[in-house]
Short mmCIF file of C-alpha atoms in Angstrom, two decimals:
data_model
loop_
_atom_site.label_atom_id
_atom_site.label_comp_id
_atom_site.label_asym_id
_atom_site.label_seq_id
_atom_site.Cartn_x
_atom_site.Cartn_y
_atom_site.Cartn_z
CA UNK A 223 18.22 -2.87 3.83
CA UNK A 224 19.60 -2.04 7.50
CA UNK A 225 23.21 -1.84 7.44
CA UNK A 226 26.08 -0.74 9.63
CA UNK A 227 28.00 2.65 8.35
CA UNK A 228 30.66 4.88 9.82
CA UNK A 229 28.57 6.84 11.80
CA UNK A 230 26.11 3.88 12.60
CA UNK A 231 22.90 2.29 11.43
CA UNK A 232 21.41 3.18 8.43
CA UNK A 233 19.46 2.08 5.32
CA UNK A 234 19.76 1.57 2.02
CA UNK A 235 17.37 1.74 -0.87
CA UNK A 236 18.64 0.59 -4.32
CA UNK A 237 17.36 3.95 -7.13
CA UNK A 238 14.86 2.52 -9.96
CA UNK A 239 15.00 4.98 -12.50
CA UNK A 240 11.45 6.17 -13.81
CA UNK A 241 10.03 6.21 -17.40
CA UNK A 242 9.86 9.98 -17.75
CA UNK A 243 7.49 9.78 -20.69
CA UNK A 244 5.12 7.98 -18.20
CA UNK A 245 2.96 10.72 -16.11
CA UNK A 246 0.23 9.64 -13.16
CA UNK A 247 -2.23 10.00 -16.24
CA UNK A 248 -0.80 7.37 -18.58
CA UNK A 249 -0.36 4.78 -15.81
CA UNK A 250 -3.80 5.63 -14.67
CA UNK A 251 -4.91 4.69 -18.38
CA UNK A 252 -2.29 1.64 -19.25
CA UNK A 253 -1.98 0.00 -15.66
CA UNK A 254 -5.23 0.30 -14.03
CA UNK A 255 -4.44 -3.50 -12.22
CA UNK A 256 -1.29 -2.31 -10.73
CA UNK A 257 -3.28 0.89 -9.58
CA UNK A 258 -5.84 -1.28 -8.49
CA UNK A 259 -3.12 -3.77 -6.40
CA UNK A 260 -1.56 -0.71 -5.04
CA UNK A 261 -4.78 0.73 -3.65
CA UNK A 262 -5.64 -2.59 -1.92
CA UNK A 263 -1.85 -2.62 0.08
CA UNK A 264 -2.21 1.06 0.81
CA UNK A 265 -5.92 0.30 2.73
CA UNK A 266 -4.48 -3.00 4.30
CA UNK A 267 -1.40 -0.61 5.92
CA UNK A 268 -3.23 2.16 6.24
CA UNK A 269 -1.19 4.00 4.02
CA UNK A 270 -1.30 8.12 5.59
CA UNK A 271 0.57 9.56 2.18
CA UNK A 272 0.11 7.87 -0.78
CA UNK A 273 1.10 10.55 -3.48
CA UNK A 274 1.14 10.24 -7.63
CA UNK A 275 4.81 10.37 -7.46
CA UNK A 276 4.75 7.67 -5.01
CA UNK A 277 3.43 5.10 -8.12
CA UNK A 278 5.76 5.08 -11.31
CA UNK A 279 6.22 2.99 -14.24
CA UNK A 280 10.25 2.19 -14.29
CA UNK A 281 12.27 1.96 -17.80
CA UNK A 282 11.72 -1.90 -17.58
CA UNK A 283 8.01 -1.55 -18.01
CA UNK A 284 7.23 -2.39 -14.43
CA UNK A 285 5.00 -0.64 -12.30
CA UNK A 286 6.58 0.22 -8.65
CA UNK A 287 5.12 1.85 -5.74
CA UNK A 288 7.77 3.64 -2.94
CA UNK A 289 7.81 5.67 -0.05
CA UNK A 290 6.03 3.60 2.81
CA UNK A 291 7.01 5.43 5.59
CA UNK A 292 3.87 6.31 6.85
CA UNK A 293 1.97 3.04 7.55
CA UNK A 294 0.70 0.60 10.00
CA UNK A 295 -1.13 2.96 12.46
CA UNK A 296 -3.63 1.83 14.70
CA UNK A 297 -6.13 4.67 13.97
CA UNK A 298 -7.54 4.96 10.73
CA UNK A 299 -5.09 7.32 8.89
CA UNK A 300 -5.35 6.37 5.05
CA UNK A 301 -4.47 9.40 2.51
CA UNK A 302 -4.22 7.99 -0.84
CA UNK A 303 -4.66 9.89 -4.63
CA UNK A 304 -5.66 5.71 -5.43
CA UNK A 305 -9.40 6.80 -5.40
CA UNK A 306 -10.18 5.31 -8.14
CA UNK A 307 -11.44 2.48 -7.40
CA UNK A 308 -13.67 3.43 -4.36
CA UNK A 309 -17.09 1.79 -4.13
CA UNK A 310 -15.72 -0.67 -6.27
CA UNK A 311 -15.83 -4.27 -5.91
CA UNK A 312 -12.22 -5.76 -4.87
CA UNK A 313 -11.47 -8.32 -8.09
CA UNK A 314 -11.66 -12.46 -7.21
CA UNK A 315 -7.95 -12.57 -8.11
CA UNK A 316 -7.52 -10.10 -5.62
CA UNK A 317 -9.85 -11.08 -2.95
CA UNK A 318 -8.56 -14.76 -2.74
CA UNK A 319 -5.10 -13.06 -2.07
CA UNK A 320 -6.48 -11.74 0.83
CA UNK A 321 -8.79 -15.01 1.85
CA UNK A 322 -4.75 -16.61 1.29
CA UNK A 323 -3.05 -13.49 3.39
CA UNK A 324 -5.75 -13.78 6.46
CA UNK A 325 -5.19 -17.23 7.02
CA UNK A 326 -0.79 -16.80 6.60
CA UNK A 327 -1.53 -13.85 9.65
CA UNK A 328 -3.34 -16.10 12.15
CA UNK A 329 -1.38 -16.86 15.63
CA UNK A 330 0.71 -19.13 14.69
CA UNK A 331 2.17 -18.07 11.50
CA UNK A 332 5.61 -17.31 10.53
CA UNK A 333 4.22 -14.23 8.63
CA UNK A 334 2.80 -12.75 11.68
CA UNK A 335 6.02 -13.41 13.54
CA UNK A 336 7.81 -11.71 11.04
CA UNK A 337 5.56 -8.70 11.32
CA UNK A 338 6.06 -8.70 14.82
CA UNK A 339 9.70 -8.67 14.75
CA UNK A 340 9.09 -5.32 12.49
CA UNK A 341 5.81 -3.72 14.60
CA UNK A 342 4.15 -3.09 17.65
CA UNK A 343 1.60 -6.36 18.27
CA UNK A 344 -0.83 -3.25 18.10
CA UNK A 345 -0.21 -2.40 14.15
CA UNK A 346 0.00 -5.97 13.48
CA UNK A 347 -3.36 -6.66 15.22
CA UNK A 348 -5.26 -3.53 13.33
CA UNK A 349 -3.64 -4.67 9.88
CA UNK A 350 -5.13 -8.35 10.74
CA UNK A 351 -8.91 -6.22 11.63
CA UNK A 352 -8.66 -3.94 8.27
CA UNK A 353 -8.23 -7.24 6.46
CA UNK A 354 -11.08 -8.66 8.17
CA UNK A 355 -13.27 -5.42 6.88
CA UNK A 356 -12.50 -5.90 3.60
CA UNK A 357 -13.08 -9.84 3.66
CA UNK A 358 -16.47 -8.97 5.23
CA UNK A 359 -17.35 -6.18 2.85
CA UNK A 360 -14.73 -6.59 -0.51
CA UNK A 361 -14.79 -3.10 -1.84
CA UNK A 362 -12.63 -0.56 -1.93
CA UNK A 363 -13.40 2.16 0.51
CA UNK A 364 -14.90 5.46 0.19
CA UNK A 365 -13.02 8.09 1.12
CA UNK A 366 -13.51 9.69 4.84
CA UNK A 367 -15.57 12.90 4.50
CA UNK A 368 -12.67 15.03 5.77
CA UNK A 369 -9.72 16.08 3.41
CA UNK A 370 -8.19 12.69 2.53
CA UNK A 371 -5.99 13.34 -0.21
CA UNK A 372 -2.16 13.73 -0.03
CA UNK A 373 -1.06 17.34 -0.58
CA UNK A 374 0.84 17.74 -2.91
CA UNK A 375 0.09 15.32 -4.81
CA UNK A 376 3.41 14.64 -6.35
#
């Protein structure tokens, strides 16, 4: 949340306070959809540092993914430890999200005004073609032959 402070603009980010008895392992093993969700948003923004300690089950049970800093490039930049699932097909829940999502990003959307409040028409455009990849081939993506893993990884 953008908000004025004494010595200007800033942000603010509200703390959710992790499950410590819940490692990168056990949500691997107990929340494999949420995994799965998070890998499909970190392709669709190109996600450049997508780290285990980035993906965390909170003491409510729920499953939350943070630091986002590093997304919405034009080039092809994605680093993610969400391997997982590459090769894989992308799930019909999941896929008619994204048939739902293309069709909110056309022209003349409010969503893609939105967006362009927030980005350069440039990121908006190559999040609208990386969606269009994975509506024209729906699996998760192998991983570029160069080093494409966060480091470190927490």
């Amino acid at each position: 949340m953008i908000r004025p402070g004494p010595h200007g603009v800033g942000s603010l980010q509200l703390y959710i306070a992790p499950d410590s008895e819940c490692d990168y392992a056990a949500l691997q093993r107990e929340h494999g959809e949420a995994l799965r969700q998070i890998a499909l948003f970190d392709v669709l923004v190109n996600n450049a540092d997508r780290k285990a300690g980035h993906c965390f089950r909170a003491q409510d049970a729920r499953v939350w993914a943070i630091d986002h800093g590093l997304t919405f490039h034009t080039e092809p930049k994605l680093r993610t430890i969400l391997w997982d699932f590459r090769g894989q097909p992308i799930p019909g829940g999941l896929l008619s999200d994204l048939k739902v999502f293309r069709r909110r990003l056309d022209e003349e959307s409010n969503l893609r005004r939105a967006l362009l409040a927030l980005l350069e028409g440039s990121e908006v455009n190559a999040l609208g073609e990386r969606l269009d990849r994975l509506l024209a081939s729906p699996l998760y993506p192998l991983p570029p032959t160069h080093h494409a893993t966060p480091w470190p990884l927490y």
